CSV table of C-alpha atoms in Angstrom, one decimal:
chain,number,residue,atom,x,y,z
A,1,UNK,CA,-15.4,24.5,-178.3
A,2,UNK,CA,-13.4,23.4,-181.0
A,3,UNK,CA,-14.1,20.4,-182.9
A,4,UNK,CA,-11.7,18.6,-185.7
A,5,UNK,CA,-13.3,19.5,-189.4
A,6,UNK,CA,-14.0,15.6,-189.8
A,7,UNK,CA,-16.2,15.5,-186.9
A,8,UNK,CA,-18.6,18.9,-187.1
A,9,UNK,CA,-22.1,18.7,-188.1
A,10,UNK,CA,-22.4,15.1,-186.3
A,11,UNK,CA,-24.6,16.4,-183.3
A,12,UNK,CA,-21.2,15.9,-181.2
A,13,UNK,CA,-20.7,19.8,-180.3
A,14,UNK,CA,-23.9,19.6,-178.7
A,15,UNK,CA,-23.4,16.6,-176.7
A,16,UNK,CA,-19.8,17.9,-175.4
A,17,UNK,CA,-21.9,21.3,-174.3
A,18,UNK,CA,-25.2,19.1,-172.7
A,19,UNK,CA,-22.4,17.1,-171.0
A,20,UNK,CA,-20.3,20.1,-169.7
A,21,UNK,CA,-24.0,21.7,-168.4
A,22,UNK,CA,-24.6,18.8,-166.5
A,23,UNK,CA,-21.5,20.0,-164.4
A,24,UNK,CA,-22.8,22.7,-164.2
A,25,UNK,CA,-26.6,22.2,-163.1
A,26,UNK,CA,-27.5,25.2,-161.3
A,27,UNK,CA,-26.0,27.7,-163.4
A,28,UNK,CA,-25.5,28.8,-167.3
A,29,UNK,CA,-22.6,28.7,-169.4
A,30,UNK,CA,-20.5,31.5,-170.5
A,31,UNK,CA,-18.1,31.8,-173.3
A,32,UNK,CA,-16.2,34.3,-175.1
A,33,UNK,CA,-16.7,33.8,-179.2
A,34,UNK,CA,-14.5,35.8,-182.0
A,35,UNK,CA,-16.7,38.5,-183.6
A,36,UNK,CA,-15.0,36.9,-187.2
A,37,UNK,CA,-15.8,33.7,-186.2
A,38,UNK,CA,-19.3,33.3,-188.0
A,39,UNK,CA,-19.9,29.4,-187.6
A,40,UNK,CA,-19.2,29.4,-184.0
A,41,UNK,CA,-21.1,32.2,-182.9
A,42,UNK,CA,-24.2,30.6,-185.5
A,43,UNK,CA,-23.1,27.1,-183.8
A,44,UNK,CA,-23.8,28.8,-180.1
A,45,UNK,CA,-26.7,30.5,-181.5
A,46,UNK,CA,-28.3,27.2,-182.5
A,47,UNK,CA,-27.8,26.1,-178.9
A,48,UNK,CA,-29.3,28.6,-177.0
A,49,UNK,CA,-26.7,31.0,-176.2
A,50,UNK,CA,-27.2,34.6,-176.4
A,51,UNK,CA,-24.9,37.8,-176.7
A,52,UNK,CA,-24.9,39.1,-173.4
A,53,UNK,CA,-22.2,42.1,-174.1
A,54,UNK,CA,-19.7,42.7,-176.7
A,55,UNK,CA,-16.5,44.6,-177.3
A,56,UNK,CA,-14.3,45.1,-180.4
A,57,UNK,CA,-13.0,41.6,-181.0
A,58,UNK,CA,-15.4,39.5,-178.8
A,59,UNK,CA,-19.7,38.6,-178.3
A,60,UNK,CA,-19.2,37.4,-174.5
A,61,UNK,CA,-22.1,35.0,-174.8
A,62,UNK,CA,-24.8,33.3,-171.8
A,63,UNK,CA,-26.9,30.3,-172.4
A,64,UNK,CA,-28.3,27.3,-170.6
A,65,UNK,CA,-31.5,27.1,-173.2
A,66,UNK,CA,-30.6,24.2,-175.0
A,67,UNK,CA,-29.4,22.0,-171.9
A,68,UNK,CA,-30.8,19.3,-170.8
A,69,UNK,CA,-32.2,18.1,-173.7
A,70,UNK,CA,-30.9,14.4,-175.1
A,71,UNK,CA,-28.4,14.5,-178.7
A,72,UNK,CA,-27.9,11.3,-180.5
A,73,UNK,CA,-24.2,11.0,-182.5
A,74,UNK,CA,-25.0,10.4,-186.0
A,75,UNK,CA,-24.7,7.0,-186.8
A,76,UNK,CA,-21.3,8.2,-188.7
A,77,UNK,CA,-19.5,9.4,-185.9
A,78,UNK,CA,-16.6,6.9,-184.6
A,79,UNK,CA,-17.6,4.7,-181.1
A,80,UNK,CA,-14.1,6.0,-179.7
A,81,UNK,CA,-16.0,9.4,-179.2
A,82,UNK,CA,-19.0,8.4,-177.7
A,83,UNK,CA,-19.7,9.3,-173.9
């Protein structure tokens, strides 16, 4: 998930992920994170995901923890980006 710098730490990563689940009901996410990528794999973390398996450039990561669970936009975050 990659977000523009002007709109991280507004509760909108969350919401994109809670909103993919929902797709997605009877199963978890995976994803693939960088291993150098240190705010993304805390960011996945933070939502529930774990490190399933790992090899010398990746964490291949599971997670459906965090799901289902409601995220409000910050009051700061533009109305053109709300679902």
């Amino acid at each position: 998930l990659i977000l523009e710098p002007k709109y991280q730490s507004k509760g909108i990563g969350p919401k994109i992920l809670d909103i993919i689940q929902s797709e997605k009901p009877h199963g978890s996410l995976k994803l693939r994170c960088f291993k150098v990528n240190k705010p993304a794999y805390g960011f996945y973390l933070r939502c529930g995901f774990e490190v399933i398996e790992s090899d010398e450039y990746f964490l291949n990561m599971l997670g459906a923890a965090m799901f289902n669970k409601s995220f409000d936009f910050a009051p700061s975050a533009p109305d053109s980006l709300h679902c």
